[in-house]
Coordinates of C-alpha atoms and ligand atoms in Angstrom, one line a residue:
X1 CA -33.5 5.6 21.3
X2 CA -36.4 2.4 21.4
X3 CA -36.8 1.1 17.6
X4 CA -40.0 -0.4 16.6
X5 CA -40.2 -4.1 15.9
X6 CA -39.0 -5.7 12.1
X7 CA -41.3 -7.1 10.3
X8 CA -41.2 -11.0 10.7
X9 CA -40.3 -11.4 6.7
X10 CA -37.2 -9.7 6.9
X11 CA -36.5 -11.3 10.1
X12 CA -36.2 -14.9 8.8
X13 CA -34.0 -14.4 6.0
X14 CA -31.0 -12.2 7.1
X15 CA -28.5 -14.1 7.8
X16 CA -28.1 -13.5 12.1
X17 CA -29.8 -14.9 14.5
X18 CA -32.7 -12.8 15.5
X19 CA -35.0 -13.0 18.8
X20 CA -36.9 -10.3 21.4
X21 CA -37.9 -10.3 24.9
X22 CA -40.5 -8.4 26.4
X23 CA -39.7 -6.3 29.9
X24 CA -40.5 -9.8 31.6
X25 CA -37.8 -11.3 30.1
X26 CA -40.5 -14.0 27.9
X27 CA -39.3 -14.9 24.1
X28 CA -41.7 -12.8 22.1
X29 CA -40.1 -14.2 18.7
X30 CA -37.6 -16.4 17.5
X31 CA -36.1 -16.3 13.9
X32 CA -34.9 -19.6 12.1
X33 CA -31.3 -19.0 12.7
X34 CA -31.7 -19.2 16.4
X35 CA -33.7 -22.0 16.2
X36 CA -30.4 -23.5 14.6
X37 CA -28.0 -22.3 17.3
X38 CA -30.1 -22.6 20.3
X39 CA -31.1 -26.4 19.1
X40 CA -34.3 -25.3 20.1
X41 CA -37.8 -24.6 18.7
X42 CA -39.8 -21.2 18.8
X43 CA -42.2 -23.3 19.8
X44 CA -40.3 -24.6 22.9
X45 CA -39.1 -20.6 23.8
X46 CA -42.1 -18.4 22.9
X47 CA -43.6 -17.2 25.6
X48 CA -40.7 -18.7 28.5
X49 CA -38.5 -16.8 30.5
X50 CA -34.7 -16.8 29.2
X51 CA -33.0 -16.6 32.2
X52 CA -35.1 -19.8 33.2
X53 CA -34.7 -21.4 30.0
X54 CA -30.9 -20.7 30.1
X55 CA -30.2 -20.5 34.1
X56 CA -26.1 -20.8 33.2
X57 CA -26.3 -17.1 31.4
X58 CA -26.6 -15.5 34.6
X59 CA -22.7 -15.4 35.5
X60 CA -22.2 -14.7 31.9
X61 CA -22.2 -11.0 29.8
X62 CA -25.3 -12.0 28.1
X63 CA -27.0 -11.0 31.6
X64 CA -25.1 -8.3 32.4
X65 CA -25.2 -6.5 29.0
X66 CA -29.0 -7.3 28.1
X67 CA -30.1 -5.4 31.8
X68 CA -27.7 -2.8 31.2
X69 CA -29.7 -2.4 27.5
X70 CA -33.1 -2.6 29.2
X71 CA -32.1 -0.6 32.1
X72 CA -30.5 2.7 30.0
X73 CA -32.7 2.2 26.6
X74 CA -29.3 2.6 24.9
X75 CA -28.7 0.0 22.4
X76 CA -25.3 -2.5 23.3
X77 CA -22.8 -4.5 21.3
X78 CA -20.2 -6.7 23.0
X79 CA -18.4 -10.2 21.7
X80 CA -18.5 -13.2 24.3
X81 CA -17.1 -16.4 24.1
X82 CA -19.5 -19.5 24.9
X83 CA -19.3 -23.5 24.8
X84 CA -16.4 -23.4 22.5
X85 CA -17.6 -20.5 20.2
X86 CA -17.3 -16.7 19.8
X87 CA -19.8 -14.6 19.0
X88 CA -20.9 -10.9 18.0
X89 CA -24.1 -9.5 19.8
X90 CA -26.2 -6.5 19.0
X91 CA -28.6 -5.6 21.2
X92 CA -31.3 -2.9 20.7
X93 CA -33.6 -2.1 23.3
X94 CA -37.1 -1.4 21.9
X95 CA -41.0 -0.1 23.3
X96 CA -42.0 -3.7 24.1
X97 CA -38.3 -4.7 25.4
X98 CA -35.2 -6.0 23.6
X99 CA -34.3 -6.8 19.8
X100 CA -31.5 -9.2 20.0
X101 CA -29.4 -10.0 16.5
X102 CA -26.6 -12.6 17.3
X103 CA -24.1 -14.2 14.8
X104 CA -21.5 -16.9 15.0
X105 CA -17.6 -15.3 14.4
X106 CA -15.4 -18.0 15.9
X107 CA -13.7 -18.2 12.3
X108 CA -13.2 -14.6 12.1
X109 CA -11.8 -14.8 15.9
X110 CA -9.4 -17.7 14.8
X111 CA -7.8 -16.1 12.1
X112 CA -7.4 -13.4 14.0
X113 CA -5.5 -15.1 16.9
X114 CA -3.4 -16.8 14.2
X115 CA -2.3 -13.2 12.8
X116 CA -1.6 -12.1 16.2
X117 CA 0.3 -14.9 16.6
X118 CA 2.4 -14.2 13.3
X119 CA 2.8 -10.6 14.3
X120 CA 3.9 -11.7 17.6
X121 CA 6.9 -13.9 16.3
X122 CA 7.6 -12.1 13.6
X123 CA 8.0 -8.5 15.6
X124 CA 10.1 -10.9 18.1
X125 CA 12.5 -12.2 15.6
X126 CA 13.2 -8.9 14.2
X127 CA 14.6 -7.5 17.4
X128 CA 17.4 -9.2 17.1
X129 CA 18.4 -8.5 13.7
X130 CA 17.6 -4.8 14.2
X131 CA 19.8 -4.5 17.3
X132 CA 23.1 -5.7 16.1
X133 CA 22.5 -3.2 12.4
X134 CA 22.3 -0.5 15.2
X135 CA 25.1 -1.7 16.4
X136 CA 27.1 -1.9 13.5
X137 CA 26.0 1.6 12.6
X138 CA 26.9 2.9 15.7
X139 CA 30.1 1.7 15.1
X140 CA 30.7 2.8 11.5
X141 CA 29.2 6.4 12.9
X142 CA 32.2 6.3 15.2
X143 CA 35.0 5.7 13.2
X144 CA 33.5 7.7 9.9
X145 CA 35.2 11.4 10.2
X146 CA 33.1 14.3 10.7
X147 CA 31.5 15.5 7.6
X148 CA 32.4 12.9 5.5
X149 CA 29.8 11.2 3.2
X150 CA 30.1 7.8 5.4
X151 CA 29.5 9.7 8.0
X152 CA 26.4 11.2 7.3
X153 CA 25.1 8.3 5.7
X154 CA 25.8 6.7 8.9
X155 CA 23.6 8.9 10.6
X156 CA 20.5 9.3 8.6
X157 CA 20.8 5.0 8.7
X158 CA 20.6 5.0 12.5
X159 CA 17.5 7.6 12.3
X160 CA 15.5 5.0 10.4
X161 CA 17.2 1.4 12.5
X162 CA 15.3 3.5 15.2
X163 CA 12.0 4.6 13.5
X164 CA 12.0 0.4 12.4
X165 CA 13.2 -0.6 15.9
X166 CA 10.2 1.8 17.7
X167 CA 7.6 0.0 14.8
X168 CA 9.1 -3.5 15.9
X169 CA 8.7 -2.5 19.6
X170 CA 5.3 -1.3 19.3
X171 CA 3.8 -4.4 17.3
X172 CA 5.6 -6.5 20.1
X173 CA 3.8 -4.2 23.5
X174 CA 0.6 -4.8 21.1
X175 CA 0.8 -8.9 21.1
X176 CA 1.5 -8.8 24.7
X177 CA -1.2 -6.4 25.7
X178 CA -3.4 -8.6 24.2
X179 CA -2.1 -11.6 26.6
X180 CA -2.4 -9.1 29.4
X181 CA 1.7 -9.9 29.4
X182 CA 3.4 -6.0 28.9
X183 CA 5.8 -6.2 31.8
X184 CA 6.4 -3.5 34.0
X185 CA 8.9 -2.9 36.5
X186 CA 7.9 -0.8 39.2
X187 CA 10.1 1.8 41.3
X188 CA 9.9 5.5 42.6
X189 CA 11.3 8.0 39.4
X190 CA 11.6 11.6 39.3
X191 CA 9.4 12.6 36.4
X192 CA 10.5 16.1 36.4
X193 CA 14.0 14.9 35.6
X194 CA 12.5 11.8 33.1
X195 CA 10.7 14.9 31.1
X196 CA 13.8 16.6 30.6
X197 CA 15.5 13.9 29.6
X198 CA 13.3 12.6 26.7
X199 CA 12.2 16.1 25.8
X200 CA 15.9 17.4 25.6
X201 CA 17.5 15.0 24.2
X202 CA 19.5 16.6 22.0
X203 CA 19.2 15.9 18.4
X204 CA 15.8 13.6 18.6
X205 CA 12.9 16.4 18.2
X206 CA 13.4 17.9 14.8
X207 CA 9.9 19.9 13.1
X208 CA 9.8 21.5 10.1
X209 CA 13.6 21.7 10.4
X210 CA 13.7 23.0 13.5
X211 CA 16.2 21.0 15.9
X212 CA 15.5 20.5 19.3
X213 CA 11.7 22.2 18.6
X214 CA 10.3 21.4 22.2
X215 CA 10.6 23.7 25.2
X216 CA 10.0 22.6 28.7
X217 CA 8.2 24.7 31.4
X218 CA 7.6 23.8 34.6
X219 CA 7.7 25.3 38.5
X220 CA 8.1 21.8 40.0
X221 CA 11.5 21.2 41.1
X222 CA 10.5 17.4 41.5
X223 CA 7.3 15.3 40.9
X224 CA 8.2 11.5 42.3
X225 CA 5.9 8.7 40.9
X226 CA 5.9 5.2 41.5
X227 CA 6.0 3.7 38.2
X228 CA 7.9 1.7 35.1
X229 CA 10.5 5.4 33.9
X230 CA 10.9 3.0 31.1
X231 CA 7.0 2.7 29.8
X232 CA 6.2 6.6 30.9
X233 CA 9.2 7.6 28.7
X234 CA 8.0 5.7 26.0
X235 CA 4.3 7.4 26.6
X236 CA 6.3 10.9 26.7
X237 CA 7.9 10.1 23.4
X238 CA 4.8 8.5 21.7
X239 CA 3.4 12.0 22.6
X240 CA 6.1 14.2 21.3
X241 CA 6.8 11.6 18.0
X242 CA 2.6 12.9 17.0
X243 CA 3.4 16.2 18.3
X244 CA 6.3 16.1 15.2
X245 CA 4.2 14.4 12.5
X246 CA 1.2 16.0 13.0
X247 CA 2.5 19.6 13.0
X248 CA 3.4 20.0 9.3
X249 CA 3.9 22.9 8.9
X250 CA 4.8 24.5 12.2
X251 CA 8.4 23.8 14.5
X252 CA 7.1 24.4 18.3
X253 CA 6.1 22.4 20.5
X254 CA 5.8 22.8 24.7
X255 CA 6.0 20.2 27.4
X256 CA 4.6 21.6 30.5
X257 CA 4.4 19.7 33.8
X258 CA 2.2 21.3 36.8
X259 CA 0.4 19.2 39.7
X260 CA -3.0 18.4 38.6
X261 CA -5.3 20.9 39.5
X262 CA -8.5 18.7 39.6
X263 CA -7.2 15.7 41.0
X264 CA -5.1 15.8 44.6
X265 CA -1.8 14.2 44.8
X266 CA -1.4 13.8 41.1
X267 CA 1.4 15.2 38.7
X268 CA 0.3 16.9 35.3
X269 CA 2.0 16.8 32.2
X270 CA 0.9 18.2 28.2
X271 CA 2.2 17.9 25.1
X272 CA 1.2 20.8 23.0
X273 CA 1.7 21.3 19.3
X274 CA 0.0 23.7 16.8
X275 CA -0.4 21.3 14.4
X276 CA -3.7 19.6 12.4
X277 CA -5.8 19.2 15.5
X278 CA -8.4 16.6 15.9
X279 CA -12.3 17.1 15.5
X280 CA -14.3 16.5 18.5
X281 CA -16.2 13.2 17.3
X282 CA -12.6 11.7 16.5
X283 CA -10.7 12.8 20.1
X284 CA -12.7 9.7 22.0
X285 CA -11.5 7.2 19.2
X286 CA -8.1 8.2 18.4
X287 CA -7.1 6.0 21.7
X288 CA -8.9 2.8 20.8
X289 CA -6.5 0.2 18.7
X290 CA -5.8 0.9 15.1
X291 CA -8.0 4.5 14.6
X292 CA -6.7 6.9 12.5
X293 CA -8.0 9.5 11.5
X294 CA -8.9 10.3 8.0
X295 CA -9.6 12.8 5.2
X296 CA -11.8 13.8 3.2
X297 CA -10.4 11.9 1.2
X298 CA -9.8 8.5 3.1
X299 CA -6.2 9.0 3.1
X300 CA -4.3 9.1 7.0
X301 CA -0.9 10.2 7.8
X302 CA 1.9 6.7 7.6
X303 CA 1.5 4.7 10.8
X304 CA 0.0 1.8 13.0
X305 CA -2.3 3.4 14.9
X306 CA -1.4 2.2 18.0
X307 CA 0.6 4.5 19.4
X308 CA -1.9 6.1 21.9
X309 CA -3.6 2.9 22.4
X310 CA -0.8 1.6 24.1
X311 CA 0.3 5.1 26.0
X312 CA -3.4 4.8 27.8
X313 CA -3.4 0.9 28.5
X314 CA 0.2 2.3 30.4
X315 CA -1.1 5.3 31.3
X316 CA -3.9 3.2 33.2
X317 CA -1.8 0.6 34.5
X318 CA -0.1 3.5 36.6
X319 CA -3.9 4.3 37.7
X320 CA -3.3 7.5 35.3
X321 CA -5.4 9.5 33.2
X322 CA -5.2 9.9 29.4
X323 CA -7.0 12.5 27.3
X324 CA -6.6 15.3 24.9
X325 CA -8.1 18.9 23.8
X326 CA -8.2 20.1 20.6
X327 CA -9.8 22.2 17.4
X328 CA -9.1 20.9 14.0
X329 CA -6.5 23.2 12.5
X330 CA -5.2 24.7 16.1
X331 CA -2.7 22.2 17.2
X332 CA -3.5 19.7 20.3
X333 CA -2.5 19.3 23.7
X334 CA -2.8 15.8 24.8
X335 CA -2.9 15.6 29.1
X336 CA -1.2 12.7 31.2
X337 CA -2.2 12.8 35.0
X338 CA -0.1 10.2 37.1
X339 CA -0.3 10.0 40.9
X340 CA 2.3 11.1 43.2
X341 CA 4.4 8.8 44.4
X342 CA 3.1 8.0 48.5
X343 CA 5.4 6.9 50.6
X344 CA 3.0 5.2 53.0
X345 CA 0.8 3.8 50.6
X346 CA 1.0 -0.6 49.4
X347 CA 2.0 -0.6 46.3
X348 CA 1.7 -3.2 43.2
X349 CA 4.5 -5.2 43.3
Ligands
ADP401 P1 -0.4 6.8 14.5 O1 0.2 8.1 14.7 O2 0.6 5.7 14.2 O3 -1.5 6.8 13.4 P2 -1.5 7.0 17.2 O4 -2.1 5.9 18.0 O5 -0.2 7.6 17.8 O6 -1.2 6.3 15.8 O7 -2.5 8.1 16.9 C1 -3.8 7.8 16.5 C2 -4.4 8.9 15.6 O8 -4.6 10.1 16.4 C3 -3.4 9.4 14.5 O9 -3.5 8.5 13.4 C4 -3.9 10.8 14.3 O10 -5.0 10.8 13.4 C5 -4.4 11.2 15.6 N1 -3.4 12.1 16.3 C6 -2.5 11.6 17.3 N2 -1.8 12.6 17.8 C7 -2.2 13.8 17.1 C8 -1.8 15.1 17.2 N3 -0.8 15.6 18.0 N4 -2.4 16.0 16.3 C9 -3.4 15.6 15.5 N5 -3.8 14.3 15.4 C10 -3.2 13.4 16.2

C-alpha cells in the first residue's frame, strides 16, 4: 500500500530522522534530525540524487532494500550497521516515491551484545555444574533399591537435571548461532533408525500420563541422510518435547516418516499431536527467535521460545525444510524435509 506524504510539522518534531525521494531518486524533503546525522543541510540535498550524493551506499543494504521498496510498493524495515553505528530503518514507499524514517540504536545494539555475551558465559559455566549433579544422580539412582523413597526421588531429580540441562543447551546453540559458530559434524546416518530411537526411547515421552504416548509409522525400511544425527535428534526431540506440552489434555502423538512427495530425493518426517493448535497468522512466526504465542489473556505456556528457531536454522543448515499445519484447537503436525543422502554428490565438509 503507497501512503500519502506527512505533513512537514509533524515531520520535524518526532524524534527519527525523516527524509523522501521521488522515483528519480532526488531528496524531496529532509527533516532536522537528518540534517544532524547526515552533517548535511536540506539545503545541500534537496533536489540531488542520493546515490550521487552518497556513491559508497551502493554496496550497502540501504540500496538494496530502498529498490526493493520502490520496486514492490511494499513498505521494508531492516537494521544495518554504518561508520561505526547501528541503525533501524523504516521505509514506506509512497505515490511520489519513498518515505524514509531512520533512527540511531547503536546503544540498544550494545547492550544487547553485552547480554548475549552474559548469556553465553553464563549458559557455558553451567554445563559443568549440571553434568557432574547428573552424574551424581545417576549414581545415587543406581545404588537406591527399587521402590524406595531415595529411589524415586532420584528419578524425578534426574527428570528436571535434564529439563535444566536441555534449557542450558539451548541458551548455549542460541549464543553461537548468533556467531554463526553451532558446530556440526557431518556424516551419512540412518534416519529411519535415529527416529526410532528418540521417539522410543523408553520412559522419555510421557502425555497426560500416558508413558511412551508416541507411535511410529513408516514403510521406509531406511532413509540415509548426510547430516549432524546429533543436531537432527535434537530437532526430533524439540518437536516431540511441544508435541507433550502443548497437548494438555490429550496422550497421542504419531511420528510418521514417508519420502517427500513434493520434493525428489528427499525424506519426510511429522510430528503430529492433537493438542492446542496454532492460528494461521501465528504458524509463520512461531519459528522466528523468542515468539510465543499468547492468550487472550497475554499469558504463554513456560519456555524460551527458541526451540523451533533453532530446529529451522539446523533444519536449513542440512538444506532442509521446516514448516507446520494446523487449526487452533485440532492439534498440529509440524513437517521436516531433509535430502537424501547422494552418494555421488560433494558434500560440505
Ligand atoms: P517454547 O515452546 O519454549 O515456547 P518453541 O520455539 O519450541 O518455544 O515454540 C514457539 C511457540 O510455538 C510456542 O511458544 C508455542 O506457542 C508454539 N508451538 C510450538 N509447538 C506447538 C505445538 N505442537 N502446538 C501448539 N503450539 C505450538
Amino acid at each position: 500500500m503507497r501512503l500519502p506524504l506527512p505533513p512537514p510539522s509533524v515531520l520535524e518534531q518526532i524524534n527519527e530522522a525523516y527524509f523522501s525521494l521521488d522515483r528519480a531518486w532526488r531528496y524531496t524533503y529532509v527533516n532536522y534530525l537528518t540534517e544532524k546525522f547526515e552533517k548535511r543541510s536540506r539545503k545541500e540535498l534537496l533536489g540531488k540524487v542520493i546515490w550521487e550524493e552518497y556513491p559508497q551506499s551502493k554496496k550497502t543494504l540501504f540500496y538494496l532494500k530502498y529498490h526493493e521498496a520502490m520496486a514492490t510498493g511494499v513498505p521494508v524495515e531492516f537494521q544495518e550497521y554504518l561508520q561505526g553505528m547501528w541503525f533501524e530503518v523504516r521505509v514506506y514507499p509512497t505515490d511520489a516515491g519513498l518515505s524514509i524514517f531512520y533512527r540511531d540504536i547503536s546503544d540498544r545494539k550494545r547492550l544487547e551484545e553485552s547480554k548475549d555475551d552474559f548469556v553465553r558465559m553464563a549458559s557455558h559455566e553451567l554445563k559443568t555444574p549440571i553434568t557432574s549433579l547428573r552424574l551424581y544422580t545417576e549414581l545415587l539412582l543406581q545404588t537406591a533399591k527399587a521402590g524406595t523413597p531415595t529411589g524415586v526421588y532420584a528419578e524425578r531429580m534426574l527428570h528436571q537435571i535434564d529439563r535444566l540441562n536441555k534449557l542450558v543447551t539451548s541458551l548455549l546453540d542460541l549464543s553461537k548461532i548468533e556467531l554463526d559458530k553451532l558446530d556440526y559434524e557431518y556424516k551419512p546416518f540412518d534416519l529411519v533408525e535415529l527416529v526410532a530411537e528418540v521417539a522410543g526411547h523408553p520412559g522419555r515421552w510421557i502425555c497426560n500420563g500416558v508413558t511412551d504416548c508416541v507411535t511410529v509409522t513408516t514403510k521406509l525400511k531406511r532413509a540415509l541422510v548426510h547430516g549432524d544425527r546429533d543436531r537432527i535428534s535434537q530437532v526430533i526431540g524439540n518437536l516431540l518435547d511441544n508435541a507433550v506440552k502443548y497437548s494438555p489434555t490429550s496422550g497421542r502423538i504419531t511420528v510418521r516418516l514417508t519420502l517427500d512427495q513434493r520434493r525428489p530425493r528427499q525424506v519426510q518426517l511429522e510430528v503430529t499431536d492433537c493438542g492446542i493448535g496454532i492460528d494461521l497468522a501465528d504458524q509463520k512466526k512461531i519459528f522466528d527467535r523468542h515468539f510465543q504465542v499468547a492468550d487472550a489473556h497475554g499469558r504463554t505456556y513456560p519456555g524460551l521460545g527458541i526451540g523451533l528457531y533453532i530446529s529451522k536454522v539446523i533444519v536449513e543448515h542440512h538444506q532442509g525444510q521446516i514448516w507446520v499445519k494446523s487449526r487452533p484447537a485440532a492439534g498440529a503436525t509440524f513437517y521436516v524435509s531433509l535430502p537424501l543422502h547422494d552418494q555421488n554428490k560433494k558434500r560440505r565438509p
